[in-house]
Coordinates of C-alpha atoms and ligand atoms in Angstrom, one line a residue:
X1 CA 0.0 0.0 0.0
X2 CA 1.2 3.8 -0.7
X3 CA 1.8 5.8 1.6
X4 CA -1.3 8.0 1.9
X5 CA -2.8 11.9 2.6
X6 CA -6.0 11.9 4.2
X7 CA -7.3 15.9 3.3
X8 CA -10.8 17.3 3.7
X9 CA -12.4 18.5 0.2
X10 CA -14.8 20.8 2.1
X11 CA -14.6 23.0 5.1
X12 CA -13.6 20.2 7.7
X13 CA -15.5 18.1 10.1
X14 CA -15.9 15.5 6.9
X15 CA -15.7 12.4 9.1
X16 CA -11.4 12.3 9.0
X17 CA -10.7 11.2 12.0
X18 CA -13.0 7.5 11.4
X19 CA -11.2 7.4 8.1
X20 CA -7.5 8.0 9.1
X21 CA -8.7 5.7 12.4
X22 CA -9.8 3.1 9.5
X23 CA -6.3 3.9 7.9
X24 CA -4.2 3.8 10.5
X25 CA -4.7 0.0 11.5
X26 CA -3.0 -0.6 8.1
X27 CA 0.0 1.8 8.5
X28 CA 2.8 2.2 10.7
X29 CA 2.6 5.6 11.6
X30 CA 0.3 8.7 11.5
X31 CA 1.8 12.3 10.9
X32 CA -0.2 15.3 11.1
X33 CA 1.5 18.5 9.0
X34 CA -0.6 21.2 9.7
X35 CA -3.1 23.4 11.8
X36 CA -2.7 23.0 15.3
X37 CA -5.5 22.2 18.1
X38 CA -8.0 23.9 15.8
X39 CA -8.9 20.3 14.6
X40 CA -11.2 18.5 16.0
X41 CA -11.4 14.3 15.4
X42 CA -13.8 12.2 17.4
X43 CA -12.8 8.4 17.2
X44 CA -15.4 5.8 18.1
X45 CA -13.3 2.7 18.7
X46 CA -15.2 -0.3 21.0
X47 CA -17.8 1.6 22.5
X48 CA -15.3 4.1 23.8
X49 CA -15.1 8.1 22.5
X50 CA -12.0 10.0 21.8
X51 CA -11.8 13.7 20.9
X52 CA -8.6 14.7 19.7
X53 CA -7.3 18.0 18.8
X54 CA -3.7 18.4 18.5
X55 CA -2.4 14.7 18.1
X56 CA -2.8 12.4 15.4
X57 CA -5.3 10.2 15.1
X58 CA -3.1 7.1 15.4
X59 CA -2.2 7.9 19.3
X60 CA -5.2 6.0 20.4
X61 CA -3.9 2.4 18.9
X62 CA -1.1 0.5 20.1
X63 CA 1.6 -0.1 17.9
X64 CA 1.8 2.8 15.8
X65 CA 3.9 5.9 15.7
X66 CA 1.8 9.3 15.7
X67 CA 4.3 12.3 14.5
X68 CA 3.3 15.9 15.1
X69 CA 5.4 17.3 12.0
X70 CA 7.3 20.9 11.4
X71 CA 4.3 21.6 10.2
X72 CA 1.8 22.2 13.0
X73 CA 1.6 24.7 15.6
X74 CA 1.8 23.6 19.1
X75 CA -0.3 25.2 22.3
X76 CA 2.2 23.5 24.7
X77 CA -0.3 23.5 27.8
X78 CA -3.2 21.9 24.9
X79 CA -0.5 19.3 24.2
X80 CA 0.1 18.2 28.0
X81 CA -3.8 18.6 28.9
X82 CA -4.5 16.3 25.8
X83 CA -1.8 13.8 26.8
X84 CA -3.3 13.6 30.2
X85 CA -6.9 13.3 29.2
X86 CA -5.7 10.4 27.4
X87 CA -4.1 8.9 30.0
X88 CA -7.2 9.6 31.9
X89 CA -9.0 7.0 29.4
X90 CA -6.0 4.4 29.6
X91 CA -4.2 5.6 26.7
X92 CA -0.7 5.4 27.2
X93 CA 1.1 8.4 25.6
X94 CA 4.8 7.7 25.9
X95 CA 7.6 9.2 23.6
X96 CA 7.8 5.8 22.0
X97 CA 4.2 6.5 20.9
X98 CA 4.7 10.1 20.0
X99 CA 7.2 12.3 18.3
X100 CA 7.0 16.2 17.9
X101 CA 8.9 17.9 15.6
X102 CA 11.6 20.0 17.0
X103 CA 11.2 23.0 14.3
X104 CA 7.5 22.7 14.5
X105 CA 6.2 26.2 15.9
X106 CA 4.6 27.3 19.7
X107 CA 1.2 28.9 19.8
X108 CA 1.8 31.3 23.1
X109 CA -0.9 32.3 25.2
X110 CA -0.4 35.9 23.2
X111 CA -1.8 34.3 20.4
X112 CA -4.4 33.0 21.8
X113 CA -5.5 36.4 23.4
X114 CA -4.4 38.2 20.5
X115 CA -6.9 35.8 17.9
X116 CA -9.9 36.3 20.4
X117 CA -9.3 40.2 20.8
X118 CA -9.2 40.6 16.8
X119 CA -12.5 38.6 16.6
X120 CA -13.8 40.6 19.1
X121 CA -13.4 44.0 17.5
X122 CA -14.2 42.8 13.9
X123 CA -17.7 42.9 14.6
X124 CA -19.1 41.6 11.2
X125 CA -16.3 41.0 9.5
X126 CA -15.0 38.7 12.0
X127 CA -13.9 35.1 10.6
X128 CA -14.9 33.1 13.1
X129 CA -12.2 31.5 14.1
X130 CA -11.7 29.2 17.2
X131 CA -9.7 31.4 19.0
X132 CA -6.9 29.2 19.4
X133 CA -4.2 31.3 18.5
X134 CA -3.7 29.7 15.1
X135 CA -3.7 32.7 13.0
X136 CA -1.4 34.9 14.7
X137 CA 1.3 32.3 15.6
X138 CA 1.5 31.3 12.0
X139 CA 2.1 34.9 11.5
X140 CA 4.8 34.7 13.6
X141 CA 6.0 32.2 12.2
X142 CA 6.2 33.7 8.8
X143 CA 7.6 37.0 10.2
X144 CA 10.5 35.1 11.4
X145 CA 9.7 36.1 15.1
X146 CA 8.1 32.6 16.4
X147 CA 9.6 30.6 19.5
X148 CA 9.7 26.9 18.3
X149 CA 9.6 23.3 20.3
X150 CA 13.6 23.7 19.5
X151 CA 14.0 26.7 21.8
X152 CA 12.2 25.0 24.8
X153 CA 15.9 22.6 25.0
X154 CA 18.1 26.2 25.3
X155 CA 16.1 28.2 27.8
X156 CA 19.9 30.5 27.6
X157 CA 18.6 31.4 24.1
X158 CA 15.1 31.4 24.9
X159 CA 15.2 34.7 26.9
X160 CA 16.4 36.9 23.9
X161 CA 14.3 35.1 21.9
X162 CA 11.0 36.3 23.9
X163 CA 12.9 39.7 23.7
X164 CA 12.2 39.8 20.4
X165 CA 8.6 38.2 19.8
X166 CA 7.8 41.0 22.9
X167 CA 8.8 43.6 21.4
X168 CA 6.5 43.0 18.2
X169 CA 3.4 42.1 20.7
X170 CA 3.9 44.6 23.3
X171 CA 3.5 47.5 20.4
X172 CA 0.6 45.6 19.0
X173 CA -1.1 45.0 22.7
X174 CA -0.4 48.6 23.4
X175 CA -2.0 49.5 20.3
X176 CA -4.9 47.5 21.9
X177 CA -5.0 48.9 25.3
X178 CA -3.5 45.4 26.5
X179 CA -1.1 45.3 29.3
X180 CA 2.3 44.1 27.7
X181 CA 3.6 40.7 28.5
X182 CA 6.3 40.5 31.1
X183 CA 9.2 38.6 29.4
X184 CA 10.3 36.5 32.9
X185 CA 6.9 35.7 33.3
X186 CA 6.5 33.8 30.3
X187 CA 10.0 32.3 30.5
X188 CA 9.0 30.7 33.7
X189 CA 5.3 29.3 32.5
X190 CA 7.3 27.9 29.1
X191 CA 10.2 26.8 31.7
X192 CA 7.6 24.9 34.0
X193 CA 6.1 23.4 31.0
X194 CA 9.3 22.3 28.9
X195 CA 10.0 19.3 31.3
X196 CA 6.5 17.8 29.7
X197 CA 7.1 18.5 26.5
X198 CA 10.7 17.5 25.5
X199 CA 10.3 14.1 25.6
X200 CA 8.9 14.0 22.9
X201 CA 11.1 16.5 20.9
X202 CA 12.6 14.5 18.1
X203 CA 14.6 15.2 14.0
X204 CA 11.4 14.2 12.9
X205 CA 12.4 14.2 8.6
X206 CA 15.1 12.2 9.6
X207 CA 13.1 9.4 11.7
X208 CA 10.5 9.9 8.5
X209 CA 13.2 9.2 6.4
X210 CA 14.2 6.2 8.5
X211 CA 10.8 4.9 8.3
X212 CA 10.6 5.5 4.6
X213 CA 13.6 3.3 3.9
X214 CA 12.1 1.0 6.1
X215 CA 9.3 0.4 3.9
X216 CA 7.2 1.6 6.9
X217 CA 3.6 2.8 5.4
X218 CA 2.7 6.7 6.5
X219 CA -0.3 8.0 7.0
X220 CA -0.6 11.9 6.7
X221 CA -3.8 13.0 8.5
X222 CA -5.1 16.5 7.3
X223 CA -6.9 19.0 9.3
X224 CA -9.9 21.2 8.9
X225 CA -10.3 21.3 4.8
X226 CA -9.3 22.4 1.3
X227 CA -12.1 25.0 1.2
X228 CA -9.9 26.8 3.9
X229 CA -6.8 26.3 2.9
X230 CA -4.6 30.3 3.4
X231 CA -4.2 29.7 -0.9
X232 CA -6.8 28.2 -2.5
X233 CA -9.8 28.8 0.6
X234 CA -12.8 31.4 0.7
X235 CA -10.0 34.0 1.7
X236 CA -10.6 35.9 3.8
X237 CA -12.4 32.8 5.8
X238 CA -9.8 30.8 5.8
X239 CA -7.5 29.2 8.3
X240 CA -4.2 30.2 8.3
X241 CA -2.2 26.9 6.9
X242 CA -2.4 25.2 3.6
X243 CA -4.7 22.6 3.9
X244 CA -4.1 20.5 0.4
X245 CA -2.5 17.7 0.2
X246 CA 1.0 19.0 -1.3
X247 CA 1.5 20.4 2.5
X248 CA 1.7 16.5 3.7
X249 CA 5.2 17.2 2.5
X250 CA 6.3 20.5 3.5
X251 CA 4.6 20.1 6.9
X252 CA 6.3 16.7 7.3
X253 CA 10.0 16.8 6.3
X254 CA 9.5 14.8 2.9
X255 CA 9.3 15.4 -0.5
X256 CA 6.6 15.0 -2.8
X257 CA 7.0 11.6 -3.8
X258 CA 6.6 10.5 -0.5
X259 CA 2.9 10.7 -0.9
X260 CA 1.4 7.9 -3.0
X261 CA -2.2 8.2 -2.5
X262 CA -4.3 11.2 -1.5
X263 CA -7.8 10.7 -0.3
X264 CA -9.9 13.4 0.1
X265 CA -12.8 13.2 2.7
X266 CA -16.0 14.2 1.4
X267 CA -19.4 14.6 3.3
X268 CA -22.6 13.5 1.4
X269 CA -23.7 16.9 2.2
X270 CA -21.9 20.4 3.2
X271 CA -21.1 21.9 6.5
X272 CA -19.0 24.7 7.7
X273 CA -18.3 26.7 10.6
X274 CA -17.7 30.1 11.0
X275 CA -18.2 32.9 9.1
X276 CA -17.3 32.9 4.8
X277 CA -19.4 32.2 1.9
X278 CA -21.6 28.9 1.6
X279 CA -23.6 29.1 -1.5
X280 CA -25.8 25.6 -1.2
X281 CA -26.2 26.9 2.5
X282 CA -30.0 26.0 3.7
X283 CA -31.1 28.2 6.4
X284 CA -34.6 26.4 6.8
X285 CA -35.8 22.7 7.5
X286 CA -33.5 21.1 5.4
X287 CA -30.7 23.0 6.7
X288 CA -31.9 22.2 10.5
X289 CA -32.8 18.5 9.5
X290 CA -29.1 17.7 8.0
X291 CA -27.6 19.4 11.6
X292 CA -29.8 17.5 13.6
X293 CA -29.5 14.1 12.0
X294 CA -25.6 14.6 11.4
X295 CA -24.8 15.9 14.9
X296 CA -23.5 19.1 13.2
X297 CA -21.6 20.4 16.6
X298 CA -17.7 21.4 16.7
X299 CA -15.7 18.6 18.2
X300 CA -13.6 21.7 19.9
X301 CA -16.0 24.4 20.3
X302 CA -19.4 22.9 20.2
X303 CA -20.6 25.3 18.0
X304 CA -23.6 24.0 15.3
X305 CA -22.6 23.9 12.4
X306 CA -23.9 25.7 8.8
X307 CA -25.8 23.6 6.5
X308 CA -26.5 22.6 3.1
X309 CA -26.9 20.4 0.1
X310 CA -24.2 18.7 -1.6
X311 CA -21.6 21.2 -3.9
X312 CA -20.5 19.1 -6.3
X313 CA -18.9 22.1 -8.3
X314 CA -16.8 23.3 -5.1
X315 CA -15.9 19.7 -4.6
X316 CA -14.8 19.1 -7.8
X317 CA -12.6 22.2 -7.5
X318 CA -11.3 21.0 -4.4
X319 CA -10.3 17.8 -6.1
X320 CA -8.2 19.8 -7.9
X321 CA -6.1 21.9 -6.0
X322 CA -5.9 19.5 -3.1
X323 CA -4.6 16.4 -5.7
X324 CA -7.3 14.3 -4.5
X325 CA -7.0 10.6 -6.2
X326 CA -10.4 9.4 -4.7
X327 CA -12.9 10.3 -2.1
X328 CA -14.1 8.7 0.7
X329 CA -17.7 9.6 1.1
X330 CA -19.2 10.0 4.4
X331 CA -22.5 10.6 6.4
X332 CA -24.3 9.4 3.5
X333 CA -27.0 7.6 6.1
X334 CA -28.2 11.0 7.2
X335 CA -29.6 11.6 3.8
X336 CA -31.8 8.4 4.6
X337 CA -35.6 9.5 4.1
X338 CA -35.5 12.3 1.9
X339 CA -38.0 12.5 -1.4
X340 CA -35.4 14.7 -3.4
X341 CA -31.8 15.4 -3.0
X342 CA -30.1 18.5 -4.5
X343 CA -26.4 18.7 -5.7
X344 CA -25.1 22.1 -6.7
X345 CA -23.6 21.6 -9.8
X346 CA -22.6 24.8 -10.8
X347 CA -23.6 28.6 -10.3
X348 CA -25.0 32.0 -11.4
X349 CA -23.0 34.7 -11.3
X350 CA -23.7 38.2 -12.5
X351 CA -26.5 36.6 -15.4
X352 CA -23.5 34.4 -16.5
X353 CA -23.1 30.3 -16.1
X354 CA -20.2 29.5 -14.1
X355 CA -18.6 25.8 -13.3
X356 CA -16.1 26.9 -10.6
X357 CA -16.0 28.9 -7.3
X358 CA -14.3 32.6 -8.6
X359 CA -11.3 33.6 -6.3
X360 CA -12.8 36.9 -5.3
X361 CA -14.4 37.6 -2.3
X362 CA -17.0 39.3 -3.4
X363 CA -17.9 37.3 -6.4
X364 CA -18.4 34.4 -4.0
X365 CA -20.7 36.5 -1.7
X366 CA -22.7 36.5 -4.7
X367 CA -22.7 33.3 -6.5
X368 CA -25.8 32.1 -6.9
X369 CA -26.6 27.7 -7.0
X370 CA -27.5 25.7 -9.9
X371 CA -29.1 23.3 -8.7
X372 CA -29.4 19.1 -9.9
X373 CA -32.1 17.2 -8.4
X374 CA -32.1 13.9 -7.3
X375 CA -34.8 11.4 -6.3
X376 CA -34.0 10.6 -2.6
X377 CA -34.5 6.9 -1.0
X378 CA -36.7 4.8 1.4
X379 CA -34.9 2.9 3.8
X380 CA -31.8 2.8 5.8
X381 CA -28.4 2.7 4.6
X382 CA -27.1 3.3 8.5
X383 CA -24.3 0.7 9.0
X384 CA -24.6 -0.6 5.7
X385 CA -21.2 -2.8 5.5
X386 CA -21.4 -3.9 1.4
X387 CA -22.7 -2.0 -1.7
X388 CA -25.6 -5.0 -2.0
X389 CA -27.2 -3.8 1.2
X390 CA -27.5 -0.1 -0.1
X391 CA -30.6 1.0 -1.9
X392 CA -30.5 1.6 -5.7
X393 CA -31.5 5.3 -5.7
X394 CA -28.8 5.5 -3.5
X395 CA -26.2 3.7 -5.7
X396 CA -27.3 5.9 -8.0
X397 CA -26.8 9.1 -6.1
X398 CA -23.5 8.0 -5.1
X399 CA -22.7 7.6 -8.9
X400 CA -23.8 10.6 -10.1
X401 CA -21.4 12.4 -7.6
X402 CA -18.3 10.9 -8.9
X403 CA -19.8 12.3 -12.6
X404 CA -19.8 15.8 -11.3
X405 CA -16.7 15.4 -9.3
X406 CA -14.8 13.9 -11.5
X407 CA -13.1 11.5 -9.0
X408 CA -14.2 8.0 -7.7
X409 CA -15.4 7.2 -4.8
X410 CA -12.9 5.0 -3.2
X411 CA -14.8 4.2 0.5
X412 CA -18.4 4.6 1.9
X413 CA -18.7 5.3 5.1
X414 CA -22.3 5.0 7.0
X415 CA -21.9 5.3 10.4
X416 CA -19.5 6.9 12.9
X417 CA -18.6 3.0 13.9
X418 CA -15.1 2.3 12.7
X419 CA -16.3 -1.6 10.9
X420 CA -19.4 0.6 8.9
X421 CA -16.9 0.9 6.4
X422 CA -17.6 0.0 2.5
X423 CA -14.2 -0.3 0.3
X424 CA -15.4 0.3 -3.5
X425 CA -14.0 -1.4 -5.7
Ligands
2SA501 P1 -8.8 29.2 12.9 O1 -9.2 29.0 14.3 O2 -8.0 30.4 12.6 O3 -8.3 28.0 12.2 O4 -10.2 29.5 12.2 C1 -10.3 30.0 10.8 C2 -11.4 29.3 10.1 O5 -11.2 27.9 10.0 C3 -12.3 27.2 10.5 N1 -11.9 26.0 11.2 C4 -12.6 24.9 11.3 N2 -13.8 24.6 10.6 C5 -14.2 23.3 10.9 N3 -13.7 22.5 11.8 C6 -12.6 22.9 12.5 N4 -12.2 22.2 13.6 C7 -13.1 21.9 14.7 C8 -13.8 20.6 14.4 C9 -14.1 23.1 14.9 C10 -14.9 23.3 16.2 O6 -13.2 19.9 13.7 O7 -14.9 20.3 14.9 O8 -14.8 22.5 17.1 O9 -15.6 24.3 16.2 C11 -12.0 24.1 12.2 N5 -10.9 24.7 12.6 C12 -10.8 25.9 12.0 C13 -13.0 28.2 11.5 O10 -14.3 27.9 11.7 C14 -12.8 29.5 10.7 O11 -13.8 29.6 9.7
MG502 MG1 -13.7 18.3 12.9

């Protein structure tokens, strides 16, 4: 088996973390490459719940490696309370288990304030973000100003380095009417924490490498979703890494080829959260009916969900830019019991047919849905296990996606239960 990237083709919270779950018994080890503790992946695996944010979904099975690659930006006190609340459910995290990059990049609790205090004062142009700190530590990160995992092993280098990073925040929080940060202060809280977290500091391209030559099979688990990748998104409501697949490499330590397969998660319907446009957005019964039925609720935040009929046009465009080879499609029992099903196929923009989401923001403000509409199905495909037991309008539905998508669909998944699995052939 390649070695494969598992990417959302929407706007995240497809169902990845079942997938990469259903993935990861087959590989050796499970890298995540970017985001941070935005994500949100709830595993079902005997009976028992896991949420995970930060960590990759592999941590949860004995065995494998989980690697939290270059990369990923790392809360440091979101990393420990996850560890623990693992522990807490007899999950033994150990640095045999887990390897974080050493040049992957800290989120600060700056950031964190910082994110919430922008969304504050945007009013309605805020993005709703999850206030995590994601967005201004990648920032930092780009402006060459960011502490890293490395710096927490030289706390002698560490104190200049907080010079520095202060004195960009203290003008911007004083800009803000925020007191400034004391620099000792948060050498101490990063020097209480460090003793937790370096463990698990490791060269992590070299041990990929290692494990490459090995013949070791990698897993690269994606976060959130190609619709809010920081390129190829609904920018300005975006996050603020590159969600596609090509990032599997950068954010890993590997080069392009590493990446044999890229499967690209794909719910039977759409969701997002936050703020942006959603052009097959229902804001009536279907819309409520969808949330309801699919538990539309943030994994991190608990916030409901936005939602709508299946975009095949987006999708397809996501396909694209992300590289996906196939989908896995997922939720597709929540669509049980409708009479009709519609599936954007295209839009109307400005009197004019278009077959593609346009770049600018307000052009997708405006877009308006074409819509295809399918008969729906009687029965229950919930925990459907083989094609045979699903019925033929919905074999049918399923088919005419991968039309309009232009992919295949390479997995069916209907049910949050890891074994409700259907491999397509
Ligand atoms: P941020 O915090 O800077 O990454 O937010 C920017 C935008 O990205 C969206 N975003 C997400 N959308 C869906 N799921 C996400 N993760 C959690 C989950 C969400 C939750 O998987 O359940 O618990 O609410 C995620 N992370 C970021 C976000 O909504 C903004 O639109
Ligand atoms: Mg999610």
């Amino acid at each position: 088996m390649a070695n494969v990237a598992v990417v959302g083709s929407q706007w995240g919270d497809e169902g990845k973390g079942k997938i990469v779950d259903w993935l990861s018994e087959r590989a050796d080890t499970v890298v995540r490459f970017q985001g941070g503790h935005n994500a949100g992946h709830t595993l079902v695996i005997d009976g028992q719940t896991y949420k995970l944010s930060l960590l990759p979904s592999g941590v949860v099975r004995p065995g494998k490696l989980s690697i939290v690659g270059n990369g990923v930006v790392i809360d440091p006190w979101a990393l420990v309370e996850e560890i623990e609340t693992l522990r807490s459910q007899g999950v033994d995290v150990t640095p045999e288990r887990l390897r974080i990059a050493e040049n992957a990049t800290l989120i600060l609790p700056l950031h964190r304030e910082l994110d919430a205090l922008r969304e504050a004062a945007a009013g309605a142009g805020k993005i709703g973000t999850t206030k995590r700190g994601i967005g201004p530590a990648y920032e930092d990160k780009v402006g060459r100003r960011a502490i890293r995992v490395m710096d927490l092993q030289n706390p002698k280098t560490l104190k200049a380095k907080l010079d520095r990073i202060l004195a960009h925040h203290n003008a911007l929080r004083r800009g803000l009417n925020q007191p400034e940060v004391d620099r000792d202060e948060l050498f101490d809280s990063l020097c209480e924490i460090r003793p937790k977290v370096l463990p698990f500091v490791d060269t992590v391209w070299q041990l990929l490498d290692q494990q490459r030559r090995a013949g070791k099979r990698i897993l690269f688990e994606g976060a959130q979703g190609a619709l809010l990748d920081i390129d190829h998104g609904t920018y300005p409501f975006v996050t603020s890494s590159n969600t596609v697949a090509a990032q599997a490499a950068t954010g890993s330590g590997m080069g392009p080829r590493a990446i044999g397969y890229v499967l690209g998660i794909t719910k039977a319907y759409t969701t997002r959260v936050g703020e942006g446009p959603f052009p097959s957005e229902q804001e009536n019964e279907t819309g409520q009916l969808l949330g309801e039925r699919g538990r539309e609720f943030g994994t991190v935040t608990g916030r409901a969900r936005r939602c709508g009929w299946f975009d095949a046009a987006l999708v397809r465009q996501t396909i694209k830019v992300a590289g996906i080879d196939g989908i896995a499609l997922t939720k597709l029992d929540v669509l049980d019991g409708f009479d009709e099903l519609k599936v954007c196929v295209g839009y109307r923009l400005d009197g004019k047919e278009i077959d593609h989401l346009p770049a600018a923001q307000g052009a997708q403000a405006r877009v308006e849905p074409i819509y295809e509409v399918l008969p729906g199905w009687a029965g229950s495909t919930e925990g459907a296990r083989s094609w045979a037991e699903l019925p033929a309008q919905c074999i049918k539905y399923v088919r005419r996606l991968e039309e309009l998508i232009e992919a295949p669909v390479a997995l069916l998944s209907t049910s949050p239960k890891r074994e409700d699995t259907i491999l397509v052939h």
